mmCIF file of C-alpha atoms in Angstrom:
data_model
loop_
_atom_site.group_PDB
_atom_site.id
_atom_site.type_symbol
_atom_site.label_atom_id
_atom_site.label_comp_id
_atom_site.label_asym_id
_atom_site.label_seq_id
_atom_site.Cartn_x
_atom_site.Cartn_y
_atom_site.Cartn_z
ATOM 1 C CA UNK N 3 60.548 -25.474 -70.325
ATOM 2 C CA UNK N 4 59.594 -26.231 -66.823
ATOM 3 C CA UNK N 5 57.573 -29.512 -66.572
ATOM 4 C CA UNK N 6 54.592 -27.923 -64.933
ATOM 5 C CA UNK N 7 54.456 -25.079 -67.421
ATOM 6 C CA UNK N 8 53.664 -27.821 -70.445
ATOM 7 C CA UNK N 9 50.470 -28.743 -71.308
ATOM 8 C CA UNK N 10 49.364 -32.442 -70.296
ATOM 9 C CA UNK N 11 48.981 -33.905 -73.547
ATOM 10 C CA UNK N 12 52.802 -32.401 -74.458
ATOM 11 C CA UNK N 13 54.034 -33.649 -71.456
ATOM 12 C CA UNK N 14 52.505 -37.007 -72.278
ATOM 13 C CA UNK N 15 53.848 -36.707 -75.608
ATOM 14 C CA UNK N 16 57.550 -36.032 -74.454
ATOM 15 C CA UNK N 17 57.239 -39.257 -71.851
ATOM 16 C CA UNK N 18 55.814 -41.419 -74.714
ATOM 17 C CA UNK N 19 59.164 -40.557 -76.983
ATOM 18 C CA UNK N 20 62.271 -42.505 -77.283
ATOM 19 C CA UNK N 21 64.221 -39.727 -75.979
ATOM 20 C CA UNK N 22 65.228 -40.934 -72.132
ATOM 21 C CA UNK N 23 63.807 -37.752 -70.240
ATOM 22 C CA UNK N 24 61.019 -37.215 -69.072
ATOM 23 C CA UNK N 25 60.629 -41.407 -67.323
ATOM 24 C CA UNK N 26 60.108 -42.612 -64.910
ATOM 25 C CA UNK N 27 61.514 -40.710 -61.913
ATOM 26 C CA UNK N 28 59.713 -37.350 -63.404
ATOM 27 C CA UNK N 29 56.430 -39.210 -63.598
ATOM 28 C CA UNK N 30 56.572 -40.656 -59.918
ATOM 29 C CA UNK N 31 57.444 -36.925 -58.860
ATOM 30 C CA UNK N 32 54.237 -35.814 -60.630
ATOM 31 C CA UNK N 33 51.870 -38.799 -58.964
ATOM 32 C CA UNK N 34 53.150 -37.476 -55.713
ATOM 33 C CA UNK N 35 52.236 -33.902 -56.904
ATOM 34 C CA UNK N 36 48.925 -34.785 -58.099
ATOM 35 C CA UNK N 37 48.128 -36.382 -54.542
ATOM 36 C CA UNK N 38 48.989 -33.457 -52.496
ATOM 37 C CA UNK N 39 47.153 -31.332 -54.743
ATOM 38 C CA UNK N 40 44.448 -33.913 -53.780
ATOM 39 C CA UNK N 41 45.103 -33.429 -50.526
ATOM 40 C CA UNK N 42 45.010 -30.002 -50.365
ATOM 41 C CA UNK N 43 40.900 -30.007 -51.931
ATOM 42 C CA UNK N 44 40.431 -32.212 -49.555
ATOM 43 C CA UNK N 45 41.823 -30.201 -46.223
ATOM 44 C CA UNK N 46 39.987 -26.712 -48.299
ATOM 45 C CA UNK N 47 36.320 -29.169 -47.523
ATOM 46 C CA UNK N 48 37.392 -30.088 -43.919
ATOM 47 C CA UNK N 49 38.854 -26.857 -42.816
ATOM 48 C CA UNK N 50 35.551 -26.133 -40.974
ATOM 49 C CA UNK N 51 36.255 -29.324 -39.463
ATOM 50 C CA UNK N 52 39.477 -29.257 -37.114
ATOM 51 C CA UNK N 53 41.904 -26.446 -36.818
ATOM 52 C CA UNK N 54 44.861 -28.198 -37.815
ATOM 53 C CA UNK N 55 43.653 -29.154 -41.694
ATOM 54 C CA UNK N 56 44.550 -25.254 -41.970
ATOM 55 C CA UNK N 57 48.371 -26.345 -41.243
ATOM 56 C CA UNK N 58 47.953 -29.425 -43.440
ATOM 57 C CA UNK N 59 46.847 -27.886 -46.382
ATOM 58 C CA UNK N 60 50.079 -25.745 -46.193
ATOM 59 C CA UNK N 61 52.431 -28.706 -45.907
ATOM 60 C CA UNK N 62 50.270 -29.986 -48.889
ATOM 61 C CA UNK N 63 50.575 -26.692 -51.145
ATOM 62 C CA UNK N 64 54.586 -26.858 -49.794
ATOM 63 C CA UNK N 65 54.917 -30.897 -50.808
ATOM 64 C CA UNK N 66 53.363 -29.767 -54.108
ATOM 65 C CA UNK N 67 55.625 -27.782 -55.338
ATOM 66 C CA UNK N 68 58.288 -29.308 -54.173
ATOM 67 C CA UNK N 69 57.766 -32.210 -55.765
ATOM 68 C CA UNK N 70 56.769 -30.264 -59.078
ATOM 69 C CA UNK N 71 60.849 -29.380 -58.956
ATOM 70 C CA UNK N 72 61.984 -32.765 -58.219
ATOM 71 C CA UNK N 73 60.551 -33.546 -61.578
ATOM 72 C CA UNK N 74 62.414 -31.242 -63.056
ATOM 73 C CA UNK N 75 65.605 -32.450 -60.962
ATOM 74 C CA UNK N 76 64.733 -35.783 -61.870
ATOM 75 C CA UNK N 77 65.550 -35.088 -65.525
ATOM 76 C CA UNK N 78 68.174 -33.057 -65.231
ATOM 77 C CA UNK N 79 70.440 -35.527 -63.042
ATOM 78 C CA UNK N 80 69.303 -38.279 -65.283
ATOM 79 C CA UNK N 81 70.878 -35.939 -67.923
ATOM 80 C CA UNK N 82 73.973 -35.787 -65.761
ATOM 81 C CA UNK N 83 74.629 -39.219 -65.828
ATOM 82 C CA UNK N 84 74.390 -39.879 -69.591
ATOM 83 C CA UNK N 85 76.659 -36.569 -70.056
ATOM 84 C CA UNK N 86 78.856 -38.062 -67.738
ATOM 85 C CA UNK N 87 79.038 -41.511 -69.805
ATOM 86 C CA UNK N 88 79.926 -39.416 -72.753
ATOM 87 C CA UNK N 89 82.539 -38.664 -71.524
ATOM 88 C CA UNK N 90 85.936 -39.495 -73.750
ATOM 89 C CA UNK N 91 87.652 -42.570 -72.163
ATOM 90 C CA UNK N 92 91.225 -41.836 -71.469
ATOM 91 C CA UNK N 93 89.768 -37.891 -69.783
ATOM 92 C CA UNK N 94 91.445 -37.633 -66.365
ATOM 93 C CA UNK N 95 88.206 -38.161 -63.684
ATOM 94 C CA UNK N 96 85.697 -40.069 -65.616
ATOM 95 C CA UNK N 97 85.147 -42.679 -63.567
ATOM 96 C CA UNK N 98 84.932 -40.456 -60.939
ATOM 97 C CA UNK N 99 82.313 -38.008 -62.899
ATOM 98 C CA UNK N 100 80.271 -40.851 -63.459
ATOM 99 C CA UNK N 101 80.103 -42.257 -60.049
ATOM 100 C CA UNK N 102 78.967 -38.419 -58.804
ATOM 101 C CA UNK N 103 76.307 -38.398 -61.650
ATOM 102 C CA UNK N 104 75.120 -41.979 -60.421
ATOM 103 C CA UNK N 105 74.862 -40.647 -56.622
ATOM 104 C CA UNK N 106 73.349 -37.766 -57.409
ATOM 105 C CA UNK N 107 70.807 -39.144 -59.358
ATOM 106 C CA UNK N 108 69.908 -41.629 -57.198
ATOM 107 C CA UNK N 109 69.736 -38.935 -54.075
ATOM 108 C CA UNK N 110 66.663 -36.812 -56.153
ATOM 109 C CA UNK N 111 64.267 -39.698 -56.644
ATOM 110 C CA UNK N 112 65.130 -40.607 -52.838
ATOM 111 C CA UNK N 113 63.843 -37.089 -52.113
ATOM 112 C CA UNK N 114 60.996 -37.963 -54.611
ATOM 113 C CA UNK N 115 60.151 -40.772 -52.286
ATOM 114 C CA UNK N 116 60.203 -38.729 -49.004
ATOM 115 C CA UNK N 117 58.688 -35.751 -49.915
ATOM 116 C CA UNK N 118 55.595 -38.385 -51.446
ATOM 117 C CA UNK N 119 55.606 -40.836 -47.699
ATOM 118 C CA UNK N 120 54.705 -37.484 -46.447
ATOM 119 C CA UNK N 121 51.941 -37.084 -48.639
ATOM 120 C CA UNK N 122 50.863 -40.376 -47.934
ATOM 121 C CA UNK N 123 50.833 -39.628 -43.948
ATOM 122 C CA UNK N 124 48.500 -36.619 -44.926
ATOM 123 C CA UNK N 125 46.115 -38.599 -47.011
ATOM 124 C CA UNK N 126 46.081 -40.885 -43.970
ATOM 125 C CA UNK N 127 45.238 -38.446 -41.625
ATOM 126 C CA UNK N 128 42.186 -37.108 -44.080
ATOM 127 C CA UNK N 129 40.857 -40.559 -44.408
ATOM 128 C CA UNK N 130 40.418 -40.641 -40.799
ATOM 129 C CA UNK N 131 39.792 -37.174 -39.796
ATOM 130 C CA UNK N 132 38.801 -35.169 -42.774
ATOM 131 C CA UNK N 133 35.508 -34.303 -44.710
ATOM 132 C CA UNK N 134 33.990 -37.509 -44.839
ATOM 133 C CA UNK N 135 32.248 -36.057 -48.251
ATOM 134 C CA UNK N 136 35.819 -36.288 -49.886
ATOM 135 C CA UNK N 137 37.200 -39.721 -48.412
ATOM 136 C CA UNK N 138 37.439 -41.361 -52.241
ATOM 137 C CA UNK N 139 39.404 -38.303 -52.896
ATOM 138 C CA UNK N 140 41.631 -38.534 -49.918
ATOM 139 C CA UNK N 141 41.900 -42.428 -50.863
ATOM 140 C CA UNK N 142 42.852 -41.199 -54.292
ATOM 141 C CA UNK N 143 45.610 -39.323 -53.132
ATOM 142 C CA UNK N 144 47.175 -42.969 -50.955
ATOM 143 C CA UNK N 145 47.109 -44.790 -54.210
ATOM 144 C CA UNK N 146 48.975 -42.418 -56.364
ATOM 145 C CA UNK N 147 51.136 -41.052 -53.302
ATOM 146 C CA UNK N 148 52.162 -44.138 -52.807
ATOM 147 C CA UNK N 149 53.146 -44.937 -56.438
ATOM 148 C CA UNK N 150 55.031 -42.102 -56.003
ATOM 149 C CA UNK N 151 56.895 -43.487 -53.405
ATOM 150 C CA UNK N 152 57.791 -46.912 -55.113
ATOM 151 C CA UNK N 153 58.053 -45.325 -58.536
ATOM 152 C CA UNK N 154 60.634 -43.319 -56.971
ATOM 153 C CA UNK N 155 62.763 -45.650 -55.308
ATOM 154 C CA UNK N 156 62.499 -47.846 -58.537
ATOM 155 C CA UNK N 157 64.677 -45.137 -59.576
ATOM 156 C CA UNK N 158 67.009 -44.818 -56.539
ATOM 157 C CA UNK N 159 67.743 -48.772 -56.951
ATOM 158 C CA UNK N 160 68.521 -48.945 -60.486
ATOM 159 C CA UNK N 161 71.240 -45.914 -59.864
ATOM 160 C CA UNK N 162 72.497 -48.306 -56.962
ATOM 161 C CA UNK N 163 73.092 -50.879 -59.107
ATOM 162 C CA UNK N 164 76.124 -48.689 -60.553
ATOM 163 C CA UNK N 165 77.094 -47.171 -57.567
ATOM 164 C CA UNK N 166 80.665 -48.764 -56.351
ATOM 165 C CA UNK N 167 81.014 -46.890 -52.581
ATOM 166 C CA UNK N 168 79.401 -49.307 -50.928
ATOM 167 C CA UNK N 169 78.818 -46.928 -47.963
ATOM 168 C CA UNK N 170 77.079 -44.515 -49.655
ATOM 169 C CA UNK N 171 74.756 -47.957 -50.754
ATOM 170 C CA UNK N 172 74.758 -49.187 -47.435
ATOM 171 C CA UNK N 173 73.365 -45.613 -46.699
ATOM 172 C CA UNK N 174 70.522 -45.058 -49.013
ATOM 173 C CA UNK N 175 69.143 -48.342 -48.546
ATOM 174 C CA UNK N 176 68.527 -47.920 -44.847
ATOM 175 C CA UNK N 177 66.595 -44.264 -45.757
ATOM 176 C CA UNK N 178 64.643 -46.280 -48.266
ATOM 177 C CA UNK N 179 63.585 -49.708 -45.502
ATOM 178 C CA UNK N 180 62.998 -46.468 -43.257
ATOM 179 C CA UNK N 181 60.401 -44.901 -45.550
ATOM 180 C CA UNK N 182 58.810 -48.061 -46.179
ATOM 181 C CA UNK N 183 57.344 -47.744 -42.394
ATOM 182 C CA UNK N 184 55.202 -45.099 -42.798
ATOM 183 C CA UNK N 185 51.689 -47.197 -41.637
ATOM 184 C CA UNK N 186 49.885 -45.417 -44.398
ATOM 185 C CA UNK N 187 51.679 -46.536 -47.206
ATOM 186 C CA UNK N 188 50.269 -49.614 -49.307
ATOM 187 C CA UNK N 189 51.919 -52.761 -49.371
ATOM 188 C CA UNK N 190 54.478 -52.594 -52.041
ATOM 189 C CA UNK Z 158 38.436 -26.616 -71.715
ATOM 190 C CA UNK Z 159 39.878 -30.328 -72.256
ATOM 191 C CA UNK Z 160 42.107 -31.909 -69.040
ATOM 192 C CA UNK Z 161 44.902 -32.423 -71.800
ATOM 193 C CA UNK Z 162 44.653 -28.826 -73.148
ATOM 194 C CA UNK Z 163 45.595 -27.604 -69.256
ATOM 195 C CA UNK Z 164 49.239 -26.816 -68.102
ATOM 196 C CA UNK Z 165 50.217 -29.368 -65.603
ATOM 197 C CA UNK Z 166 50.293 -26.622 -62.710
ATOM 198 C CA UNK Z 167 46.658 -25.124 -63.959
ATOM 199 C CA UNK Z 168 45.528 -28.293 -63.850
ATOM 200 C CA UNK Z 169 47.123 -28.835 -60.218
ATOM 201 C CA UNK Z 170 45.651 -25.651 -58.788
ATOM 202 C CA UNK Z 171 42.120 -26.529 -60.100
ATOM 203 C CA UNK Z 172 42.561 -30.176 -58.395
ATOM 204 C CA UNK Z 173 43.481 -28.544 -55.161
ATOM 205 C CA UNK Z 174 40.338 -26.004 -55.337
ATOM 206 C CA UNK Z 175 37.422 -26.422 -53.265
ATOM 207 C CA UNK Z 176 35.624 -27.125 -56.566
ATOM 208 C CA UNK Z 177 34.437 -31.079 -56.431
ATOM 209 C CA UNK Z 178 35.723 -31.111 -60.372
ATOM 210 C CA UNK Z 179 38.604 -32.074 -60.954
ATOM 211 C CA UNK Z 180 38.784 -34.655 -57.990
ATOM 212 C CA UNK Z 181 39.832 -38.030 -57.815
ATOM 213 C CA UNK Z 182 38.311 -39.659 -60.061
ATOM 214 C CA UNK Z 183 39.957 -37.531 -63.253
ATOM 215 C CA UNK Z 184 43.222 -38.313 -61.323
ATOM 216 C CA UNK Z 185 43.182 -41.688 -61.173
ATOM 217 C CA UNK Z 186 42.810 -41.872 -65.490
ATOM 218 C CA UNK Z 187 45.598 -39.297 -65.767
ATOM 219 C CA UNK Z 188 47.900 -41.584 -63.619
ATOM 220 C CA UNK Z 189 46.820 -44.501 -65.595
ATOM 221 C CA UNK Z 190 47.219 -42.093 -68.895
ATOM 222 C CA UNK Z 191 50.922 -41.546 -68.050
ATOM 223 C CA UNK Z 192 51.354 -44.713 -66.854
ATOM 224 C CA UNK Z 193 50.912 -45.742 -70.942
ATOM 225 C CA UNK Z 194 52.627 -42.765 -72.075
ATOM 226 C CA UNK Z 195 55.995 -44.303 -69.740
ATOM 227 C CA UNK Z 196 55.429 -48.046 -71.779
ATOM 228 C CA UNK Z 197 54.859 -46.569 -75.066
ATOM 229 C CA UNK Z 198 58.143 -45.009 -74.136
ATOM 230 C CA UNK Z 199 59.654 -48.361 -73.405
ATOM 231 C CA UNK Z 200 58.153 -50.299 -76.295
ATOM 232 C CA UNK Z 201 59.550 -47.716 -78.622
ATOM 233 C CA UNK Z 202 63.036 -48.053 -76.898
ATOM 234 C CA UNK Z 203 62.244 -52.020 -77.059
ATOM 235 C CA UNK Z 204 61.386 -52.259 -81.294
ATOM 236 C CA UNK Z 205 64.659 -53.782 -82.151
ATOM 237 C CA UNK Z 206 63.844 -56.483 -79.398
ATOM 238 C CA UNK Z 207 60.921 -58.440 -80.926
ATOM 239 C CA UNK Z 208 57.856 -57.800 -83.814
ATOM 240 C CA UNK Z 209 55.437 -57.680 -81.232
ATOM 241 C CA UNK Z 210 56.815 -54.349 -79.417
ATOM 242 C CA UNK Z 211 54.783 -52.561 -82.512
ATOM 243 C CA UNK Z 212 51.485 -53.568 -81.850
ATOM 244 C CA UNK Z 213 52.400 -52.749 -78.291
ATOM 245 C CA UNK Z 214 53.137 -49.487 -78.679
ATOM 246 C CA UNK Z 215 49.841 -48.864 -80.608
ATOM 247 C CA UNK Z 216 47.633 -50.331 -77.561
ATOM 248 C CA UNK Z 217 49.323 -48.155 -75.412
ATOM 249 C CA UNK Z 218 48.960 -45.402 -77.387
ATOM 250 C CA UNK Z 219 45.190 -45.720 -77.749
ATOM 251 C CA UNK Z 220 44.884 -46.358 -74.465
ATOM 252 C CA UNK Z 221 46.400 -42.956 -73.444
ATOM 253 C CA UNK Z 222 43.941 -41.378 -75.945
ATOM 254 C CA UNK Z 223 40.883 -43.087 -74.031
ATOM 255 C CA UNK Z 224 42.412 -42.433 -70.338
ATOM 256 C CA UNK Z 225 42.583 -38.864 -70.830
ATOM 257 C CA UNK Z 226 39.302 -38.353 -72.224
ATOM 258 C CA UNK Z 227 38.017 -40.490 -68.963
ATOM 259 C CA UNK Z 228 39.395 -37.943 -66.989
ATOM 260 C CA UNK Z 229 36.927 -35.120 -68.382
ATOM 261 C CA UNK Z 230 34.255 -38.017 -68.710
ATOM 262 C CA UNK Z 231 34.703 -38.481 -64.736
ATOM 263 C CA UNK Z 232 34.170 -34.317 -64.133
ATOM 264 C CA UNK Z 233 31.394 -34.672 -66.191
ATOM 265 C CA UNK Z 234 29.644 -37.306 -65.155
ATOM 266 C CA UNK Z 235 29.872 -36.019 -61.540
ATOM 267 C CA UNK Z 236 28.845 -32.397 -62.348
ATOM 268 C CA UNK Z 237 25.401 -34.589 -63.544
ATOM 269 C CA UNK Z 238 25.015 -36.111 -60.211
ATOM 270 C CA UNK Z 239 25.398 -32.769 -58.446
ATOM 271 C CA UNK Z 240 22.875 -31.361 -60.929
ATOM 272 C CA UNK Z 241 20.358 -34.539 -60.557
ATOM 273 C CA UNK Z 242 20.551 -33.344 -56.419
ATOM 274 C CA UNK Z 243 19.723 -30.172 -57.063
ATOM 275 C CA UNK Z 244 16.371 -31.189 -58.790
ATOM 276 C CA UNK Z 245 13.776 -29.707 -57.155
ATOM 277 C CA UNK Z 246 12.647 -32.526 -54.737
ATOM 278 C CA UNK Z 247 8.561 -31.931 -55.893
ATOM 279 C CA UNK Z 248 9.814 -32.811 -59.420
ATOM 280 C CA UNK Z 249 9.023 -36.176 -60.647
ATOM 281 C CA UNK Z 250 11.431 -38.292 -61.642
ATOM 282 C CA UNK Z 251 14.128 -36.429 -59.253
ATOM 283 C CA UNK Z 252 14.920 -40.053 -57.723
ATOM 284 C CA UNK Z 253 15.324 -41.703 -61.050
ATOM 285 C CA UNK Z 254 17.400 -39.064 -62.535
ATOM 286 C CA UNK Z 255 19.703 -38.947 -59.841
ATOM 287 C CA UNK Z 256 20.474 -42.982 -59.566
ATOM 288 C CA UNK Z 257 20.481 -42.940 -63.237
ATOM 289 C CA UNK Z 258 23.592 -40.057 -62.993
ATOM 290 C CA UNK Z 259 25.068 -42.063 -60.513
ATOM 291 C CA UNK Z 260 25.108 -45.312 -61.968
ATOM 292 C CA UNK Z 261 27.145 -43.270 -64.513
ATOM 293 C CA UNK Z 262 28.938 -41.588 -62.308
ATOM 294 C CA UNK Z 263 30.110 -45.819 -61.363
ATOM 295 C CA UNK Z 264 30.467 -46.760 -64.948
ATOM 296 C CA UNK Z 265 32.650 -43.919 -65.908
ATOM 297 C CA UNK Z 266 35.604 -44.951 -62.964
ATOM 298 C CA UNK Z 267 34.819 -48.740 -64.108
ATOM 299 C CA UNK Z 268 35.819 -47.897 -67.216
ATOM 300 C CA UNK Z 269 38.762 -46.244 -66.328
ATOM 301 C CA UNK Z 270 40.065 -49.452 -63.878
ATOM 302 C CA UNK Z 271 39.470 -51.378 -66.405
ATOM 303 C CA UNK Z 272 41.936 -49.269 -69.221
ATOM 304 C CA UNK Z 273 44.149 -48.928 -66.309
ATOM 305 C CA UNK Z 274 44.404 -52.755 -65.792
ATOM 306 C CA UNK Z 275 45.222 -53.094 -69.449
ATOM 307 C CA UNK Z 276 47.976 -50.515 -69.057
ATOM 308 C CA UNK Z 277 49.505 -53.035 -66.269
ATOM 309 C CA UNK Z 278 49.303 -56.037 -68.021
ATOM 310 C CA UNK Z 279 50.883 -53.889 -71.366
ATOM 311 C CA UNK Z 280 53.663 -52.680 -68.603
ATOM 312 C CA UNK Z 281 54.182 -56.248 -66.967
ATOM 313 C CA UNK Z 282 54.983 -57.449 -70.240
ATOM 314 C CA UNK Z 283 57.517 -54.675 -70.835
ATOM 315 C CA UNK Z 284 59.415 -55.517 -67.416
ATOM 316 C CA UNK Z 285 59.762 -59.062 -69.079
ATOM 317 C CA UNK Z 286 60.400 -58.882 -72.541
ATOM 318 C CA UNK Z 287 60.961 -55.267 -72.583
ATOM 319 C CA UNK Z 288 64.605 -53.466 -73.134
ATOM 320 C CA UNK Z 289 66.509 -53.737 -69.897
ATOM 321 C CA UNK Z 290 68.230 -50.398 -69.787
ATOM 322 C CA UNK Z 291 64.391 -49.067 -69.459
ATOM 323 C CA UNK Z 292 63.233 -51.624 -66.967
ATOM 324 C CA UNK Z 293 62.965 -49.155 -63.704
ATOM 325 C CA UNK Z 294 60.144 -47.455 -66.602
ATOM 326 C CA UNK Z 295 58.362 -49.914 -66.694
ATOM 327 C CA UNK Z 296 58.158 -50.424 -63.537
ATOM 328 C CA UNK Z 297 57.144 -47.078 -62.807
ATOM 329 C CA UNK Z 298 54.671 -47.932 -65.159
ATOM 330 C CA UNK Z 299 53.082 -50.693 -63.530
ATOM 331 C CA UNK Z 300 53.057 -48.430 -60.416
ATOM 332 C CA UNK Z 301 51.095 -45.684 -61.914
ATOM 333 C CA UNK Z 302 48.295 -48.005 -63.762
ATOM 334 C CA UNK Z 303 48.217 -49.689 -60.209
ATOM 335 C CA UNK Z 304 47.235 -46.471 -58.421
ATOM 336 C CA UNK Z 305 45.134 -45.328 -61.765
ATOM 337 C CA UNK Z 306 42.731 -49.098 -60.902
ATOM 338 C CA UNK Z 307 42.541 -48.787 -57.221
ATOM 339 C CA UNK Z 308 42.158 -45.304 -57.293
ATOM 340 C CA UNK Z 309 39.036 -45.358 -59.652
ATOM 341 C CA UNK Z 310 37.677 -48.011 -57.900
ATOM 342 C CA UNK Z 311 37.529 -46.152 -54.693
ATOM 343 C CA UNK Z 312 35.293 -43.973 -57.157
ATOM 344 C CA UNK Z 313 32.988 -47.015 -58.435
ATOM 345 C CA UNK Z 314 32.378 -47.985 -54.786
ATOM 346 C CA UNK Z 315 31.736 -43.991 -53.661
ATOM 347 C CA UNK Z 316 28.815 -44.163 -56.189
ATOM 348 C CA UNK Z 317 27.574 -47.780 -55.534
ATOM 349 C CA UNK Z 318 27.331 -46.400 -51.856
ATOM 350 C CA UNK Z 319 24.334 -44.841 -53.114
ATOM 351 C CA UNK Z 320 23.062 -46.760 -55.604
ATOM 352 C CA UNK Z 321 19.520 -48.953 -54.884
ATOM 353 C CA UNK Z 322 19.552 -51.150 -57.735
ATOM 354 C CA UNK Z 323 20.885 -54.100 -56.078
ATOM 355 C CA UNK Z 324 20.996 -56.184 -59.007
ATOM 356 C CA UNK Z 325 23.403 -52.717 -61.341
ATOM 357 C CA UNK Z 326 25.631 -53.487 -57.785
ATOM 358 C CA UNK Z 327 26.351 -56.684 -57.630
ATOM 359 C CA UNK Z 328 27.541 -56.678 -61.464
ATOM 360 C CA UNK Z 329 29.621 -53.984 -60.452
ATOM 361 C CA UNK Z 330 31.319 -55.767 -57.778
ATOM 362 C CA UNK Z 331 31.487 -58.958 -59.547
ATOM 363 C CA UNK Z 332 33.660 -56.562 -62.778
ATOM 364 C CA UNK Z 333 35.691 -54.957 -59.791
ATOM 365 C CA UNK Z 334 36.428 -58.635 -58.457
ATOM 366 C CA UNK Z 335 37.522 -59.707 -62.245
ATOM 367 C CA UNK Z 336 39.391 -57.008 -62.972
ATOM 368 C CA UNK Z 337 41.383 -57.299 -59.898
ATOM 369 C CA UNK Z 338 42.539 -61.059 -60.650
ATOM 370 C CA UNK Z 339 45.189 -59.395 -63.094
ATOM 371 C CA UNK Z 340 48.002 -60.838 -62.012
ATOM 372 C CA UNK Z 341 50.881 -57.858 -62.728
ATOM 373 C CA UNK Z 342 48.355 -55.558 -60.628
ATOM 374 C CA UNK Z 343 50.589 -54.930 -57.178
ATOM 375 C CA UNK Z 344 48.688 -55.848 -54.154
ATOM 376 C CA UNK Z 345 46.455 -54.038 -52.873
#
């Protein structure tokens, strides 16, 4: 079942067990869900306010749900990787499996991480600009957006860590010290 | 119906409504809620480790229990604020009834900082002691219950905002200043 078709308190339930999915990454994916969704009430009470909160409150509904699938994603390439472990020793390409597994699920909480900075720069921009009425709920959505964002790349690290091209390393950590720019964001 | 009885995207599309409930407040104690769902995952994943992983798990269970029902506690305790406005301003006591809803509408968000801050200290523990194959949970962990403290405090000072009982204010600051001297709490 589809993460946001399960009740809270299942979901909760499921994250609380010893079984490895839903963590972490999932849960990070969800803060930065729960903030756009946050954003989006917040653009609804400001659209009589500015013309462009109509536009942001699309990007919002759009970060939403994509970020709803990444915690989905987030499970299944975390699934990936174990499957990959699994397999037997002396099979032709294991190595090889494992290191695609690793990338891969390091690349969906990076996603994770982007699609949540741009949550953050939205929250921003309602702090200064929206419904003044709503600014502890547009404050809300920083703080969790942001948890989304180092939740996240808590999870792109700890991939890196058993990642052996050093390129592809070399790579992701320059997108990660690039989303840590974004003025919005709290200090980590 | 209960905040833990909703599907994750109901729950989402009545966050993003115009509706004031849910807002940020309930928010904050879910993130803080699955925030000690993630270290009950880890402490379960950590029992081999050391005795003391039990009792863990148990704290972190109850305080999942109590963070969810501070989410509905939050919706309801600003649906009593609204309500206390929309006294009729000839009736007495319409000025006492609404500072008493929203020095409840303060204590509510306290309360859920404070449960949050627990959560981190629970999760800081967990990054240290905790199994290592889980660590990046934990962290996420301490991410979450960061975002579930600051995020309800933006909520206790909302409320203070209006609140003329200087002497209810200044005891609210000085448990906002305690409660932020935890030291696994990230920056804010």
């Amino acid at each position: 079942m589809q993460i946001k078709e399960q009740k809270i308190k299942d979901f909760l339930n499921d994250l609380a067990s010893k079984q490895p999915t839903p963590g972490g990454g999932a849960t990070a994916a969800l803060a930065g869900a729960m903030a756009a969704a946050l954003v989006g009430m917040v653009t609804r009470l400001s659209a009589d306010k500015k013309e462009d909160f109509k536009k942001i409150e699309e990007k919002a509904e759009k970060l939403r749900k994509e970020l709803l699938s990444l915690a989905d994603e987030d499970c299944q390439a975390f699934e990936r990787v174990m499957e990959a472990y699994r397999t037997k020793k002396e099979e032709p390409g294991r190595l090889r499996k494992i290191q695609k597994a690793l990338e891969e699920a390091s690349q969906v909480p990076l996603e994770t991480a982007e699609k949540s900075v741009a949550v953050v720069r939205l929250a921003g921009y309602c702090v200064r600009e929206g419904n003044q009425n709503a600014i502890s709920d547009a404050r809300v959505a920083i703080e969790l957006a942001t948890a989304g964002v180092y939740g996240a790349l808590e999870n792109v690290r700890i991939n890196l860590e058993s990642i052996k091209d050093s390129k592809f390393g070399e790579e992701m950590k320059k997108k990660m010290d690039d989303l840590l720019e974004c003025e919005d964001l709290k200090a980590g």
